[in-house]
Short mmCIF file of C-alpha atoms in Angstrom, two decimals:
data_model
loop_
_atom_site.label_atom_id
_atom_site.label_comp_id
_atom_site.label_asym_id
_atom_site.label_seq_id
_atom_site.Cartn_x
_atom_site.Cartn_y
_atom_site.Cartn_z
CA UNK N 610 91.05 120.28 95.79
CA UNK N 611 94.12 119.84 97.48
CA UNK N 612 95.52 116.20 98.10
CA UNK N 613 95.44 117.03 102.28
CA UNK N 614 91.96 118.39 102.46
CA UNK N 615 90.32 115.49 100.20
CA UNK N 616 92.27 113.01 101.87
CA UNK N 617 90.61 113.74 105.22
CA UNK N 618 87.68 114.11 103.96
CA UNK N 619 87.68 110.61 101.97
CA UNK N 620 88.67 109.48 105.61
CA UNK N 621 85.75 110.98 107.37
CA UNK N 622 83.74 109.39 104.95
CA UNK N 623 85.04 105.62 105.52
CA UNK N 624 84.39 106.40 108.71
CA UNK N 625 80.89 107.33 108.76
CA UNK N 626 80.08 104.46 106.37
CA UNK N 627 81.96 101.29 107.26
CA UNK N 628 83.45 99.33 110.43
CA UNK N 629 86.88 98.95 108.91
CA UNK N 630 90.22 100.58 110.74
CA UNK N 631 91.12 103.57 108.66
CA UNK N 632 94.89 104.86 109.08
CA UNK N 633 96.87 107.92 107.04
CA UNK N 634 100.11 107.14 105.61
CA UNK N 635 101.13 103.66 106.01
CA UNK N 636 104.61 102.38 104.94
CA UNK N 637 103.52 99.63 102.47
CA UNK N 638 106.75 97.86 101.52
CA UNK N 639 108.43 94.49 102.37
CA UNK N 640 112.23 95.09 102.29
CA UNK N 641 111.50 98.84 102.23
CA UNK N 642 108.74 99.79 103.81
CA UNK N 643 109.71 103.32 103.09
CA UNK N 644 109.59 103.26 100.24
CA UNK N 645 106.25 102.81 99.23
CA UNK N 646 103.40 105.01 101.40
CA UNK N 647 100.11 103.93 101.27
CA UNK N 648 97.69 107.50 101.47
CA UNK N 649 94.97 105.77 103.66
CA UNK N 650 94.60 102.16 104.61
CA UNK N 651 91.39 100.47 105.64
CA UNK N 652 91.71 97.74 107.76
CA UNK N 653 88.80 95.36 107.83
CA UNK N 654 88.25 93.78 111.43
CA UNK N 655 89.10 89.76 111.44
CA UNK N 656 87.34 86.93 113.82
CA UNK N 657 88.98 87.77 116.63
CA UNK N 658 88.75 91.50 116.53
CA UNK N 659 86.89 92.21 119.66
CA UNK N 660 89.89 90.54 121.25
CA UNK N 661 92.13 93.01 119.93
CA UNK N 662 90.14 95.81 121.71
CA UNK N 663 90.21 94.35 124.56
CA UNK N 664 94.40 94.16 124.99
CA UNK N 665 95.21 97.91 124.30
CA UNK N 666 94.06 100.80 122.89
CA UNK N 667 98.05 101.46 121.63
CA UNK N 668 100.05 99.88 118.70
CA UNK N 669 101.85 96.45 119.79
CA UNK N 670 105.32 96.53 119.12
CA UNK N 671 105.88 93.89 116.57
CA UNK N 672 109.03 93.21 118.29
CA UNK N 673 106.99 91.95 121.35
CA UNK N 674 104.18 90.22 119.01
CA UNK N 675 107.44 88.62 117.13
CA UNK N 676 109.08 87.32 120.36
CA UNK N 677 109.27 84.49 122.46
CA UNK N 678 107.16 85.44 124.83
CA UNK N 679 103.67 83.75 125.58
CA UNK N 680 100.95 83.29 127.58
CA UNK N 681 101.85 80.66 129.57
CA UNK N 682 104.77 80.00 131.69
CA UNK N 683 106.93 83.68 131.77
CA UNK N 684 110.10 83.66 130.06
CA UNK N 685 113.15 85.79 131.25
CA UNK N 686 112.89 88.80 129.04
CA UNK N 687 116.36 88.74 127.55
CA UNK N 688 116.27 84.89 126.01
CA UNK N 689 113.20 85.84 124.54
CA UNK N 690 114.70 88.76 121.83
CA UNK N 691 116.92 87.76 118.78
CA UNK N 692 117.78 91.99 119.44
CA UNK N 693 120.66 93.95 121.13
CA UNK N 694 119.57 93.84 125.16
CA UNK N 695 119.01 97.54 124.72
CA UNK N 696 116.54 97.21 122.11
CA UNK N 697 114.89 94.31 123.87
CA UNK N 698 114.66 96.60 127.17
CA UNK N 699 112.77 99.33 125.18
CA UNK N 700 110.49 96.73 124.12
CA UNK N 701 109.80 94.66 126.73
CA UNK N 702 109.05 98.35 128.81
CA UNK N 703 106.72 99.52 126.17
CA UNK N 704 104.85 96.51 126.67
CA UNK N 705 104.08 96.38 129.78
CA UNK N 706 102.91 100.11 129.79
CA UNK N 707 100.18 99.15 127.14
CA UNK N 708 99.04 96.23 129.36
CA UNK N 709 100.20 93.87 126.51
CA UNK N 710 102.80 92.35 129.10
CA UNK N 711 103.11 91.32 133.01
CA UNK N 712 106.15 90.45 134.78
CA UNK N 713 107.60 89.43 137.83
CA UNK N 714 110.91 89.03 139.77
CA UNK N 715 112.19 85.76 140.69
CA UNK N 716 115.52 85.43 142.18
CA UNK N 717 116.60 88.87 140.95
CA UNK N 718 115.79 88.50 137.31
CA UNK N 719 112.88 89.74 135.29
CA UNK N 720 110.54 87.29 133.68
CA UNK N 721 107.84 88.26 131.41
CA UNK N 722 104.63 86.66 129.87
CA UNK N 723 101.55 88.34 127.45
CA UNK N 724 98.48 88.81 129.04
CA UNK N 725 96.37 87.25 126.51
CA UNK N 726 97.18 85.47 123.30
CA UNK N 727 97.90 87.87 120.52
CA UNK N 728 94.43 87.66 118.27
CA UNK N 729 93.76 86.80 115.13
CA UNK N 730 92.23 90.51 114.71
CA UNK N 731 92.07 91.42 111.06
CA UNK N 732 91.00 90.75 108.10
CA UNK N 733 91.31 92.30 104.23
CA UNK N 734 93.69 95.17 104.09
CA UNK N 735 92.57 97.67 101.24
CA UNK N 736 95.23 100.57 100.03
CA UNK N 737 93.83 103.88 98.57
CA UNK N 738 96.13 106.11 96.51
CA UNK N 739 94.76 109.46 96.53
CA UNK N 740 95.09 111.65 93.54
CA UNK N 741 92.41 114.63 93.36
CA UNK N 742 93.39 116.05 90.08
CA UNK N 743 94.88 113.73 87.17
CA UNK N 744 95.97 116.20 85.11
CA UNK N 745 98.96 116.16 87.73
CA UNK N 746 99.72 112.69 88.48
CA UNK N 747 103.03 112.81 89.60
CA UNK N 748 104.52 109.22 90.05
CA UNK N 749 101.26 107.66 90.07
CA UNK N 750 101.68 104.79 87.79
CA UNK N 751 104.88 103.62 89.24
CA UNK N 752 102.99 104.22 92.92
CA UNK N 753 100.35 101.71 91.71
CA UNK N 754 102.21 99.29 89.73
CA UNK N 755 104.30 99.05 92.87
CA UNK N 756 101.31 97.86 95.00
CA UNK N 757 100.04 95.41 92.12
CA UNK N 758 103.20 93.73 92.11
CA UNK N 759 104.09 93.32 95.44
CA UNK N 760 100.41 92.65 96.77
CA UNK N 761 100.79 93.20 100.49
CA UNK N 762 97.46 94.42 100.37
CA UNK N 763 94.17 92.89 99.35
CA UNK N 764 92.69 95.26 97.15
CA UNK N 765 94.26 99.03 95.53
CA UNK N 766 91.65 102.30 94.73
CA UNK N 767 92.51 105.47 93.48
CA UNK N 768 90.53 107.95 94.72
CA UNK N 769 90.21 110.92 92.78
CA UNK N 770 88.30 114.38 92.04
CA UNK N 771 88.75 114.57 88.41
CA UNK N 772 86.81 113.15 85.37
CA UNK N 773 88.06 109.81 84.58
CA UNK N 774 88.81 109.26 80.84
CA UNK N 775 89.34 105.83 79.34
CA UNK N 776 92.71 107.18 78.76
CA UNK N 777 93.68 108.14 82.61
CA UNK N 778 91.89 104.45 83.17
CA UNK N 779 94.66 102.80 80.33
CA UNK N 780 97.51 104.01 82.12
CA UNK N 781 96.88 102.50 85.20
CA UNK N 782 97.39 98.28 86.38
CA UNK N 783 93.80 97.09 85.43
CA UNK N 784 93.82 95.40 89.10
CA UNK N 785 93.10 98.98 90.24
CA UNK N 786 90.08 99.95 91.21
CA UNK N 787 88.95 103.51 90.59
CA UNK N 788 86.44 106.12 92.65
CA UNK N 789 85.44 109.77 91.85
CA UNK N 790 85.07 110.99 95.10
CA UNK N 791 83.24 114.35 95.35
CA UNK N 792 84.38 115.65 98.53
CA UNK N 793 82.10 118.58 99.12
CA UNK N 794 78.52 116.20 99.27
CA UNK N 795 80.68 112.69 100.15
CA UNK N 796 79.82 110.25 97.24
CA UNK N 797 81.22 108.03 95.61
CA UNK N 798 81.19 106.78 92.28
CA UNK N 799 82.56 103.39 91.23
CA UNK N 800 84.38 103.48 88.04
CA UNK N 801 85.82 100.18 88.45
CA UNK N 802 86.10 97.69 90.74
CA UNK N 803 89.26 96.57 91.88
CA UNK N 804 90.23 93.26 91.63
CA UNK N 805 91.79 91.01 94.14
CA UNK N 806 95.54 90.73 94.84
CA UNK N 807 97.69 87.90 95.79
CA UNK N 808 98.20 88.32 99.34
CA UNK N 809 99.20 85.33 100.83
CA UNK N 810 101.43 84.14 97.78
CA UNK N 811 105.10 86.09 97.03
CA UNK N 812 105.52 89.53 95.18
CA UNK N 813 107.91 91.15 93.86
CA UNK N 814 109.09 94.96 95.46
CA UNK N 815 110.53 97.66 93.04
CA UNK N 816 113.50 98.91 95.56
CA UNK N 817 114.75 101.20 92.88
CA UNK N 818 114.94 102.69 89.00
CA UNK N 819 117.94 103.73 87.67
CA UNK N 820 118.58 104.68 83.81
CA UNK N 821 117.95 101.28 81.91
CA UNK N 822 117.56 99.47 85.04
CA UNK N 823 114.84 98.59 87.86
CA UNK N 824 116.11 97.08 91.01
CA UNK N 825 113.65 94.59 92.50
CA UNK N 826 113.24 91.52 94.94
CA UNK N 827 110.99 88.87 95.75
CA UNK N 828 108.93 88.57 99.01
CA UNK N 829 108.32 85.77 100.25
CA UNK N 830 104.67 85.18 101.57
CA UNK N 831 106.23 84.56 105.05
CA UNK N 832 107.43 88.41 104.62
CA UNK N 833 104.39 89.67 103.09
CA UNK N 834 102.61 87.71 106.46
CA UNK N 835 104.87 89.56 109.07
CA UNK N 836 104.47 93.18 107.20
CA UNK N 837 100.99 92.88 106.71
CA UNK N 838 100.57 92.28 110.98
CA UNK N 839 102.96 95.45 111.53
CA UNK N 840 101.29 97.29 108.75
CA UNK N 841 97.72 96.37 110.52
CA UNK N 842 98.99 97.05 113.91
CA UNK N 843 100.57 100.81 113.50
CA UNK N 844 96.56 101.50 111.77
CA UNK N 845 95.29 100.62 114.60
CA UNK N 846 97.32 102.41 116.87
CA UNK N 847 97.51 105.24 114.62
CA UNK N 848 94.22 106.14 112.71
CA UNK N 849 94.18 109.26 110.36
CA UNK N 850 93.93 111.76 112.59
CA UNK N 851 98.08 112.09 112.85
CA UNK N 852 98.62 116.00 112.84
CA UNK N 853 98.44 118.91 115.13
CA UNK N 854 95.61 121.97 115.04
CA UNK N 855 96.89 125.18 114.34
CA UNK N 856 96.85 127.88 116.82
CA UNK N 857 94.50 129.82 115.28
CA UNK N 858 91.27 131.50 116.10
CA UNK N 859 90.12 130.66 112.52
CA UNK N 860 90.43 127.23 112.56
CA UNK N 861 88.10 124.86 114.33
CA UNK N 862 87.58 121.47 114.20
CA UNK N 863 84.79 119.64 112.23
CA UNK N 864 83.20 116.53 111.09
CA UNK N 865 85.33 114.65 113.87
CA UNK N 866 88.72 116.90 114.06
CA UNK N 867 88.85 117.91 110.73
CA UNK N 868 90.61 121.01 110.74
CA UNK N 869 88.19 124.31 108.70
CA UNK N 870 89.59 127.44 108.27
CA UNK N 871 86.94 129.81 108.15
CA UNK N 872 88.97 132.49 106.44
CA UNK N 873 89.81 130.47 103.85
CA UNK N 874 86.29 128.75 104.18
CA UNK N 875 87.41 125.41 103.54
CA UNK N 876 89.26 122.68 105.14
CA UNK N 877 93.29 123.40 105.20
CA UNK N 878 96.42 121.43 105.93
CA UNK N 879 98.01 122.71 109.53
CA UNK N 880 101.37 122.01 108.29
CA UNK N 881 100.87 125.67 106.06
CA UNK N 882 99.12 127.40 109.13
CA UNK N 883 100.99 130.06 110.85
CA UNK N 884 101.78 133.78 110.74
CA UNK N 885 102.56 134.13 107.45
CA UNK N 886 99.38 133.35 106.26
CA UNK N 887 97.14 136.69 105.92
CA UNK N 888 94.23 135.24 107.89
CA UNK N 889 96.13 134.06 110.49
CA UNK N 890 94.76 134.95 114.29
CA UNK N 891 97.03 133.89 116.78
CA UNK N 892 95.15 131.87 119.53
CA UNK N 893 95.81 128.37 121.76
CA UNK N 894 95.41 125.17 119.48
CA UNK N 895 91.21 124.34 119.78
CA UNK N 896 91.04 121.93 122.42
CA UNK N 897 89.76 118.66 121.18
CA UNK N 898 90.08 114.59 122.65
CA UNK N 899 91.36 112.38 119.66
CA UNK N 900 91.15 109.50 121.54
CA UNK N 901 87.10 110.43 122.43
CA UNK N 902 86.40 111.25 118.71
CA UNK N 903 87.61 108.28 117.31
CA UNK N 904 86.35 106.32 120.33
CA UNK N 905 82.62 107.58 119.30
CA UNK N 906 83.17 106.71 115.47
CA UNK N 907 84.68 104.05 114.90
CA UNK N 908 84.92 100.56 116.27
CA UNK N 909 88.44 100.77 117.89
CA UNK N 910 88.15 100.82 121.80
CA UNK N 911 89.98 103.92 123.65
CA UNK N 912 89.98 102.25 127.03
CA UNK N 913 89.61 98.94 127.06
CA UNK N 914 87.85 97.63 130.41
CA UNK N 915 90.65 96.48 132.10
CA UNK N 916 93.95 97.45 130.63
CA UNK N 917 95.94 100.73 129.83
CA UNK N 918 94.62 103.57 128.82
CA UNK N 919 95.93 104.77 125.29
CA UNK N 920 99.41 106.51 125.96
CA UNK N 921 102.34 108.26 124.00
CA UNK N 922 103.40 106.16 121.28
CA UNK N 923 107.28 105.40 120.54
CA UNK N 924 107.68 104.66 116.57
CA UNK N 925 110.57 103.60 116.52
CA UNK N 926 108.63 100.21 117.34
CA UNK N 927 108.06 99.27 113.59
#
């Protein structure tokens, strides 16, 4: 199966069978977050979670979450940004539209405060790498060892479709745990369970290779903290359902907006839809509410009682 197809499908799955926060492609590094993706990140809910519901259905910028600003006596919005003014305008505007700041005028300047204490929302962060077939696995190892050493997350699996030898299991960090994930019935075997990372302690980020050299640096737990909020915070804005449905009369949505091409009679990436496909049927885009689907499925609140209604995201708010 093709990487796209199985990841939604793992996805769906998740869904259906836990209460964690699942997300698609997650940057997953410290000094660059770039470069390292995470396929799918589950997000298990913390002791204050409900709180978190109840703010926004959006991502919080982590440049408002980072600020001064609090919940007690407002601050005026420029002192509280170590950013250019422009920056800090963008910011402080983009938080007030997701309810996650109020102001008010005094005297001709704008003073702003949050309108409830930022919550202590989640838990264990899990990464899955997703590689359906082994016999082509790419920059796996590297992909893997890069999450072992670093350990912004809790836990790493690789999800895949193929038979896994002891051989495929020898070339990968023993920290790893492994499923076989049969996407057509949904099940999932445990080869081996991964074992638990060193999240709240420092790791160390491959930035680069180069020909008898690796370029790396240490985190600092402090930075591993601050990337694992941001990381946490654009899954929860985001979820996995981050792509477009073809116009196409052949595709419809399934299993929660999964997108299944009947001509090809399977579920296809929409990236590759379009006229030069021979099945294509030009039609409008099925209509279909994200928001409501995820809403129904999962415990992440589309409009919280209260606040603002999920809007637009900007993200360029990292």
């Amino acid at each position: 199966m093709r990487e796209f197809p199985f990841e939604l499908k793992l996805c769906t799955h998740l869904e259906a069978t836990t209460e964690r926060i699942i997300a698609r492609q997650i940057g997953a590094g410290v000094h660059a977050p770039s470069n390292r993706v995470i396929d799918v990140l589950c997000v298990e809910p913390g002791p204050e979670f409900a709180a978190r519901t109840e703010l926004t259905s959006e991502r919080i910028p982590a440049a408002a979450i980072e600020s001064d600003v609090g919940v007690g006596e407002a601050c005026y919005w420029r002192d509280a940004f170590d950013t250019s003014p422009e920056y800090a305008r963008e910011v402080v505007d983009r938080a007030v539209e997701i309810g996650f700041f109020e102001r008010d005028r005094r005297g001709g300047r704008e003073y702003v405060r949050q309108v409830a204490r930022y919550p202590d929302w989640f838990g264990r962060l899990i990464g899955i790498e997703n590689k359906p077939d082994l016999a082509a696995p790419g920059d796996l190892e590297t992909q893997l060892r890069k999450d072992v050493s670093l350990g912004l997350v809790d836990e790493v699996i690789l999800a895949t479709e193929s038979y896994v030898t002891g051989a495929h299991l020898n070339r990968i960090p023993e920290a790893v745990g492994v499923w076989r994930f049969d996407a057509e019935t949904a099940r999932v075997e445990v080869i081996r369970e991964p074992t638990p990372l060193d999240s709240e302690g420092a790791g160390t980020e491959l930035i680069d290779t180069h020909v008898g050299r690796t370029d790396v640096r240490v985190a600092s737990a402090a930075a591993k903290e601050k990337r694992r909020k941001r990381m946490a915070e654009r899954a929860y804005g985001k979820g996995w359902r981050s792509y477009d449905l073809p116009g196409c009369a052949a595709v419809e949505p399934r299993s929660g907006g999964v997108p299944y091409c009947g001509w090809k009679d399977r579920v296809v990436d929409p990236t590759n839809c379009g006229p030069e496909c021979p099945g294509h049927d030009p039609a409008d885009p099925p209509t279909i509410d994200w928001e409501a689907e995820r809403d129904g499925r999962t415990p992440w609140v589309a409009e919280p009682t209260g606040r603002t209604r999920r809007q637009s995201g900007l993200d360029r708010f990292g």
